[in-house]
Amino acid sequence: MSEALPQFQLSRPASIAEVVATLKSHPDARLCAGGTDLIVNMRRGLVETDMLVDLGKVAGLNQITETKKGLEIGAGVTLADLIANKAVQTYTAVLEAAGAIAGPSHRQSATVGGNLCLDTRCLYYNQSHWWRKSNNFCLKYKGDTCHVAPQGNRCRAAFSGDLAPALIVFGAEITLVGPDGTRRLKLADFYHEDGAAHLDLKPGEILTTVHLPKSNARSAYGKVRIREIMDFPLAGVALVCSGAKGDETLSVAVTGTNSMPLMVELTKAQMLGADQDAFFAAINKDVQKSVSPQRTTTTGSHYRRLSIAAVAERLARELCLG
Ligand SMILES: Cc1cc2nc3c(=O)[nH]c(=O)nc-3n(C[C@H](O)[C@H](O)[C@H](O)COP(=O)(O)OP(=O)(O)OC[C@H]3O[C@@H](n4cnc5c(N)ncnc54)[C@H](O)[C@@H]3O)c2cc1C
Ligand code: SF4
């Protein structure tokens, strides 16, 4: 059960410089893009802040620009606009991942930046305040024990954003702007394997842009979820297949299984020779080996591991064999 939204001030900056200045003068303020995750978490008492910084009016944040090198996607672009954009149509995995996030009305306001900066999720965390209090809270927030792995001292909550793996397989980079200036890094390096601190987002920083390299490679995204109509991924997988027929090279990234999205290290990234079954079986095994789903959902960890490996193998066959 959700609770009432607490009182907060709303700041509506018009530029990125104003966002950074606001965050500097109010260190506890929280960025709010579409609010489709943040507001739910605030109602559950998972976010303590007395100020939200609404990104909806920030100039330039909701644009997609085509350059010689690829696409510059503003963090404030909504998922609906991303899917509708002509220049994005060749990135099938990105379209499929974005289209599988929440429901159509969420996607009208949910943004690319909000999805990449999504909080991690866990059965013991995404609950009402009274539910968590009756369990003495947990290590991620207000408590001292992890109910998923009580012997450990690290939160295992899962990163469950769909878009990140689909951008990572294309080698996307991001720009962050903060009080110390601007920095650019690989999207894959933005995440840590720690459910309580999974983002490399420094105090006062905002993610402004996703840089998606030019690509015509075949790609796909698949996810396993409890409710097919609308649900976070129990596990999700993105694949890019580049190269000519008979000389394909694959890249694979997963989400939902760890506290961060991750690239899968493939023992056989290239489909060489006639033994295609061995190639696809190796992808299945590599995905199984790479992921570490924990008891953070009601669905068994082993099922999540096996099912996402099977989805990866199926999509690899479809992409490579056409
Ligand atoms: C019913 C339901 C189903 C959902 N299903 C899915 C799903 O299947 N897959 C999925 O991935 N998500 C799902 N979501 C979660 C959410 O709707 C999406 O992840 C959405 O893309 C979040 O974007 P937003 O703009 O609403 O983020 P917000 O809620 O505004 O923000 C999310 C977080 O990102 C931070 N943030 C936002 N923008 C920036 C920025 N530019 N720089 C730095 N930090 C920023 C915020 O401070 C906050 O911590 C679901 C949510 C609901 C309610
Ligand atoms: S994995 Fe452990 S610490 Fe993290 S949210 Fe779940 S119960 Fe809490």
Coordinates of C-alpha atoms and ligand atoms in Angstrom, one line a residue:
M1 CA 0.0 0.0 0.0
S2 CA 1.3 3.4 -0.9
E3 CA 1.3 6.4 1.5
A4 CA 0.6 10.1 1.0
L5 CA 3.2 12.1 -0.9
P6 CA 5.3 14.1 1.6
Q7 CA 5.5 17.9 1.3
F8 CA 8.3 19.3 -1.0
Q9 CA 9.3 22.4 -2.9
L10 CA 9.3 22.3 -6.7
S11 CA 12.1 24.0 -8.6
R12 CA 11.7 24.5 -12.4
P13 CA 15.1 25.4 -13.8
A14 CA 15.3 26.4 -17.5
S15 CA 18.9 25.4 -18.2
I16 CA 21.4 22.8 -17.2
A17 CA 23.5 25.5 -15.5
E18 CA 20.5 26.4 -13.4
V19 CA 20.0 22.7 -12.5
V20 CA 23.6 22.4 -11.4
A21 CA 23.3 25.7 -9.4
T22 CA 20.1 24.5 -7.7
L23 CA 21.7 21.1 -6.8
K24 CA 24.7 23.0 -5.3
S25 CA 22.5 25.2 -3.1
H26 CA 20.2 22.3 -2.1
P27 CA 22.4 19.2 -1.9
D28 CA 19.4 17.0 -0.8
A29 CA 17.3 18.0 -3.8
R30 CA 16.4 15.2 -6.2
L31 CA 16.1 15.4 -9.9
C32 CA 12.6 14.5 -11.2
A33 CA 12.2 13.7 -15.0
G34 CA 9.0 11.8 -15.7
G35 CA 8.6 10.9 -12.1
T36 CA 7.3 7.5 -12.9
D37 CA 9.8 5.8 -10.6
L38 CA 10.7 8.6 -8.2
I39 CA 7.2 9.6 -7.2
V40 CA 6.3 5.9 -6.4
N41 CA 9.4 5.6 -4.3
M42 CA 8.7 8.9 -2.5
R43 CA 5.2 7.7 -1.6
R44 CA 6.8 4.6 -0.2
G45 CA 9.1 6.6 2.0
L46 CA 12.2 5.5 0.1
V47 CA 13.3 9.1 -0.9
E48 CA 14.0 11.8 1.7
T49 CA 14.0 15.2 0.1
D50 CA 12.2 18.5 0.6
M51 CA 12.9 19.7 -3.0
L52 CA 12.3 18.2 -6.4
V53 CA 14.1 19.7 -9.5
D54 CA 11.7 19.2 -12.4
L55 CA 13.7 18.6 -15.6
G56 CA 10.7 19.2 -17.9
K57 CA 11.5 22.8 -18.8
V58 CA 15.3 22.4 -19.2
A59 CA 16.3 23.7 -22.6
G60 CA 17.8 21.2 -25.0
L61 CA 17.3 18.2 -22.8
N62 CA 14.5 16.7 -24.8
Q63 CA 16.1 16.7 -28.2
I64 CA 17.5 14.0 -30.5
T65 CA 20.2 15.3 -32.9
E66 CA 21.7 13.3 -35.7
T67 CA 25.5 13.8 -36.3
K68 CA 28.1 12.2 -38.5
K69 CA 29.0 9.9 -35.6
G70 CA 25.5 8.9 -34.6
L71 CA 22.8 10.2 -32.4
E72 CA 22.9 12.6 -29.4
I73 CA 19.9 11.8 -27.3
G74 CA 18.9 14.2 -24.6
A75 CA 18.3 12.7 -21.2
G76 CA 14.9 14.3 -21.1
V77 CA 13.6 12.7 -24.3
T78 CA 10.5 10.6 -23.4
L79 CA 10.4 6.9 -24.3
A80 CA 7.5 7.6 -26.6
D81 CA 9.4 10.3 -28.5
L82 CA 12.5 8.0 -28.6
I83 CA 10.4 5.2 -30.2
A84 CA 8.8 7.6 -32.7
N85 CA 12.0 9.2 -33.8
K86 CA 12.9 8.4 -37.4
A87 CA 16.7 8.3 -36.8
V88 CA 16.3 5.7 -34.0
Q89 CA 14.5 3.2 -36.3
T90 CA 17.7 1.3 -37.3
Y91 CA 18.5 0.6 -33.6
T92 CA 16.0 -2.3 -33.2
A93 CA 17.2 -3.3 -29.7
V94 CA 16.7 0.2 -28.4
L95 CA 13.2 0.4 -29.9
E96 CA 12.3 -3.0 -28.5
A97 CA 13.7 -2.2 -25.1
A98 CA 12.0 1.2 -24.9
G99 CA 8.7 -0.3 -26.1
A100 CA 8.8 -2.9 -23.4
I101 CA 9.1 -0.4 -20.5
A102 CA 6.0 0.0 -18.4
G103 CA 2.8 0.9 -20.3
P104 CA 2.0 3.4 -23.1
S105 CA 0.9 6.2 -20.7
H106 CA 4.1 5.8 -18.6
R107 CA 6.2 6.1 -21.8
Q108 CA 4.6 9.5 -22.6
S109 CA 6.4 11.0 -19.6
A110 CA 9.1 8.5 -18.6
T111 CA 12.5 9.6 -19.9
V112 CA 15.7 8.1 -21.2
G113 CA 17.7 9.7 -18.3
G114 CA 15.3 8.5 -15.7
N115 CA 15.4 4.9 -17.1
L116 CA 19.3 4.9 -17.0
C117 CA 19.3 6.3 -13.5
L118 CA 16.6 4.0 -12.2
D119 CA 16.9 2.9 -8.6
T120 CA 17.6 -0.8 -8.0
R121 CA 14.8 -3.1 -7.1
C122 CA 14.2 -5.8 -4.4
L123 CA 11.3 -7.7 -2.9
Y124 CA 12.3 -6.3 0.5
Y125 CA 12.8 -2.7 -0.7
N126 CA 9.9 -1.9 -3.0
Q127 CA 7.4 -2.0 -0.2
S128 CA 5.5 0.4 1.9
H129 CA 7.1 2.0 4.9
W130 CA 5.1 0.0 7.4
W131 CA 6.0 -3.3 5.6
R132 CA 9.7 -2.5 5.6
K133 CA 9.6 -1.3 9.2
S134 CA 8.0 -4.6 10.4
N135 CA 11.0 -6.3 8.8
N136 CA 13.5 -4.0 10.6
F137 CA 14.2 -2.3 7.2
C138 CA 17.3 -3.6 5.4
L139 CA 20.9 -2.7 4.5
K140 CA 20.0 -0.6 1.5
Y141 CA 17.9 1.8 3.4
K142 CA 17.6 2.4 7.2
G143 CA 18.5 -1.1 8.3
D144 CA 21.6 -3.1 8.9
T145 CA 20.9 -6.6 7.5
C146 CA 20.4 -7.8 3.9
H147 CA 17.4 -10.2 4.0
V148 CA 18.5 -11.6 0.6
A149 CA 22.1 -12.4 1.6
P150 CA 22.2 -11.9 5.4
Q151 CA 25.9 -13.1 5.7
G152 CA 27.1 -10.4 3.3
N153 CA 27.5 -6.7 3.7
R154 CA 26.5 -5.6 0.2
C155 CA 23.0 -4.9 -1.2
R156 CA 22.1 -7.3 -4.0
A157 CA 19.1 -5.4 -5.3
A158 CA 18.7 -5.7 -9.1
F159 CA 19.1 -3.0 -11.7
S160 CA 16.0 -3.5 -13.8
G161 CA 16.2 -0.8 -16.4
D162 CA 15.5 -2.1 -19.9
L163 CA 17.2 0.6 -21.9
A164 CA 20.8 0.3 -20.6
P165 CA 21.8 -3.0 -22.1
A166 CA 20.3 -2.0 -25.5
L167 CA 22.4 1.1 -25.5
I168 CA 25.5 -0.6 -24.0
V169 CA 25.6 -3.3 -26.8
F170 CA 26.0 -0.4 -29.3
G171 CA 28.8 1.1 -27.3
A172 CA 26.9 4.1 -26.1
E173 CA 28.5 6.8 -24.0
I174 CA 27.0 9.5 -21.8
T175 CA 27.7 13.0 -20.7
L176 CA 27.4 14.1 -17.1
V177 CA 27.4 17.8 -16.0
G178 CA 28.1 18.8 -12.4
P179 CA 29.8 21.4 -10.2
D180 CA 33.2 20.2 -11.3
G181 CA 32.4 20.5 -15.0
T182 CA 31.5 18.0 -17.8
R183 CA 32.7 14.5 -18.1
R184 CA 32.0 11.8 -20.7
L185 CA 32.2 8.0 -20.1
K186 CA 31.0 4.7 -21.5
L187 CA 27.5 3.9 -20.4
A188 CA 28.8 0.5 -19.3
D189 CA 31.2 2.2 -16.9
F190 CA 28.4 4.3 -15.3
Y191 CA 27.3 1.3 -13.2
H192 CA 28.7 -0.6 -10.1
E193 CA 27.8 -4.0 -8.7
D194 CA 26.3 -2.5 -5.5
G195 CA 22.6 -2.4 -5.1
A196 CA 22.8 0.5 -2.7
A197 CA 25.2 2.7 -4.8
H198 CA 25.0 1.4 -8.3
L199 CA 25.5 4.7 -10.2
D200 CA 28.7 6.6 -10.8
L201 CA 26.7 9.8 -10.3
K202 CA 28.7 12.4 -8.2
P203 CA 26.9 14.8 -5.9
G204 CA 25.2 17.6 -7.9
E205 CA 25.6 15.9 -11.3
I206 CA 23.0 15.5 -14.0
L207 CA 23.1 13.1 -16.9
T208 CA 22.5 15.3 -20.0
T209 CA 23.2 13.2 -23.1
V210 CA 23.4 9.7 -24.5
H211 CA 25.8 9.4 -27.4
L212 CA 24.7 6.5 -29.6
P213 CA 27.3 5.5 -32.3
K214 CA 26.2 5.2 -35.9
S215 CA 25.2 1.6 -36.7
N216 CA 23.2 -0.4 -39.1
A217 CA 23.9 -3.7 -37.3
R218 CA 21.0 -6.1 -36.7
S219 CA 19.9 -6.1 -33.1
A220 CA 17.2 -7.3 -30.8
Y221 CA 16.0 -7.1 -27.2
G222 CA 14.1 -9.7 -25.2
K223 CA 12.9 -9.8 -21.6
V224 CA 11.4 -12.2 -19.2
R225 CA 8.7 -10.8 -17.0
I226 CA 5.8 -12.1 -14.9
R227 CA 3.1 -10.0 -16.5
E228 CA 3.7 -9.8 -20.3
I229 CA 1.5 -6.7 -20.6
M230 CA 3.6 -4.5 -18.3
D231 CA 6.4 -5.4 -15.9
F232 CA 9.9 -4.8 -14.9
P233 CA 12.3 -7.4 -16.4
L234 CA 13.1 -10.5 -14.2
A235 CA 15.9 -10.5 -16.7
G236 CA 16.5 -8.8 -20.1
V237 CA 19.0 -9.3 -22.9
A238 CA 20.1 -7.1 -25.8
L239 CA 22.1 -8.4 -28.8
V240 CA 23.9 -6.7 -31.7
C241 CA 25.0 -8.8 -34.6
S242 CA 27.4 -7.0 -36.9
G243 CA 29.3 -8.2 -40.0
A244 CA 28.3 -9.9 -43.2
K245 CA 26.5 -13.2 -43.5
G246 CA 28.8 -16.1 -42.4
D247 CA 31.1 -13.7 -40.6
E248 CA 28.9 -12.4 -37.8
T249 CA 30.2 -11.0 -34.6
L250 CA 27.9 -10.8 -31.6
S251 CA 27.7 -8.4 -28.6
V252 CA 25.4 -9.3 -25.7
A253 CA 24.4 -7.4 -22.6
V254 CA 22.0 -8.2 -19.8
T255 CA 19.9 -6.4 -17.2
G256 CA 17.7 -7.4 -14.2
T257 CA 20.0 -10.1 -13.0
N258 CA 22.7 -8.1 -11.1
S259 CA 22.9 -4.7 -9.4
M260 CA 24.2 -3.4 -12.8
P261 CA 23.6 -4.0 -16.4
L262 CA 26.5 -6.0 -17.8
M263 CA 28.2 -7.1 -21.0
V264 CA 28.5 -10.8 -21.4
E265 CA 32.0 -12.1 -22.1
L266 CA 31.5 -14.4 -25.1
T267 CA 33.8 -17.4 -25.5
K268 CA 32.9 -17.5 -29.2
A269 CA 31.8 -14.0 -30.3
Q270 CA 32.2 -14.9 -34.0
M271 CA 30.2 -17.5 -35.8
L272 CA 33.0 -19.4 -37.6
G273 CA 32.8 -22.7 -39.3
A274 CA 29.9 -25.1 -39.8
D275 CA 29.1 -25.9 -36.2
Q276 CA 26.4 -23.4 -35.7
D277 CA 24.7 -25.3 -32.8
A278 CA 28.0 -25.2 -30.8
F279 CA 28.1 -21.4 -31.4
F280 CA 24.6 -20.8 -30.1
A281 CA 25.0 -23.3 -27.2
A282 CA 28.1 -21.4 -26.1
I283 CA 26.1 -18.1 -26.0
N284 CA 23.6 -19.8 -23.8
K285 CA 26.4 -21.1 -21.5
D286 CA 28.2 -17.7 -21.4
V287 CA 25.0 -15.8 -20.4
Q288 CA 24.4 -18.4 -17.6
K289 CA 27.9 -17.9 -16.3
S290 CA 27.9 -14.1 -16.5
V291 CA 24.7 -13.4 -14.5
S292 CA 24.1 -13.7 -10.7
P293 CA 20.4 -13.3 -10.0
Q294 CA 19.6 -13.2 -6.3
R295 CA 16.5 -13.9 -4.3
T296 CA 15.3 -10.3 -5.0
T297 CA 12.1 -11.3 -6.7
T298 CA 9.4 -13.9 -6.0
T299 CA 10.7 -15.8 -9.1
G300 CA 13.5 -18.2 -8.5
S301 CA 17.1 -17.1 -9.3
H302 CA 17.8 -20.3 -11.3
Y303 CA 14.7 -19.8 -13.5
R304 CA 15.9 -16.2 -14.2
R305 CA 19.3 -17.5 -15.1
L306 CA 18.1 -20.3 -17.4
S307 CA 15.3 -18.3 -19.0
I308 CA 17.4 -15.3 -20.0
A309 CA 20.1 -17.6 -21.4
A310 CA 17.5 -19.3 -23.5
V311 CA 16.1 -16.0 -24.7
A312 CA 19.7 -14.9 -25.6
E313 CA 20.3 -18.1 -27.6
R314 CA 16.9 -17.8 -29.4
L315 CA 17.6 -14.1 -30.4
A316 CA 21.1 -14.9 -31.5
R317 CA 19.8 -17.6 -33.8
E318 CA 17.2 -15.3 -35.2
L319 CA 19.7 -12.5 -35.7
C320 CA 22.5 -14.6 -37.2
L321 CA 20.5 -17.0 -39.3
G322 CA 17.9 -14.4 -40.3
Ligands
LIG1 C1 3.8 0.2 -13.3 C2 5.2 0.5 -13.7 C3 5.9 -0.3 -14.5 C4 7.2 -0.1 -14.9 N1 7.9 -1.0 -15.7 C5 9.1 -0.7 -16.1 C6 9.8 -1.6 -17.0 O1 9.2 -2.6 -17.5 N2 11.1 -1.4 -17.3 C7 11.8 -0.3 -16.8 O2 13.0 -0.1 -17.1 N3 11.2 0.5 -15.9 C8 9.9 0.4 -15.6 N4 9.3 1.2 -14.7 C9 10.0 2.3 -14.1 C10 10.0 3.7 -14.8 O3 8.7 4.0 -15.3 C11 10.9 3.8 -16.0 O4 12.2 3.2 -15.7 C12 11.1 5.2 -16.5 O5 11.9 5.2 -17.7 C13 11.8 6.1 -15.5 O6 12.0 7.4 -16.1 P1 11.4 8.7 -15.4 O7 11.8 9.8 -16.3 O8 10.0 8.6 -15.0 O9 12.4 8.7 -14.1 P2 12.1 9.5 -12.7 O10 11.1 8.7 -11.9 O11 11.8 10.9 -12.9 O12 13.6 9.3 -12.1 C14 14.1 8.1 -11.8 C15 15.5 8.3 -11.1 O13 16.4 8.9 -12.1 C16 16.9 10.1 -11.6 N5 17.1 11.0 -12.8 C17 16.1 11.3 -13.7 N6 16.6 12.0 -14.7 C18 18.0 12.1 -14.4 C19 19.0 12.8 -15.1 N7 18.9 13.4 -16.3 N8 20.3 12.8 -14.5 C20 20.5 12.1 -13.3 N9 19.5 11.5 -12.6 C21 18.2 11.5 -13.2 C22 15.9 10.6 -10.6 O14 16.4 11.5 -9.6 C23 15.4 9.3 -10.0 O15 16.3 8.9 -9.0 C24 7.9 1.0 -14.4 C25 7.2 1.9 -13.5 C26 5.9 1.7 -13.2 C27 5.2 2.6 -12.2
SF4_2 S1 19.2 -7.0 -1.6 FE1 19.3 -7.0 0.7 S2 20.0 -4.9 1.2 FE2 19.4 -4.9 -0.9 S3 17.3 -4.1 -0.9 FE3 17.2 -6.4 -0.9 S4 17.1 -7.0 1.2 FE4 17.7 -4.8 1.1

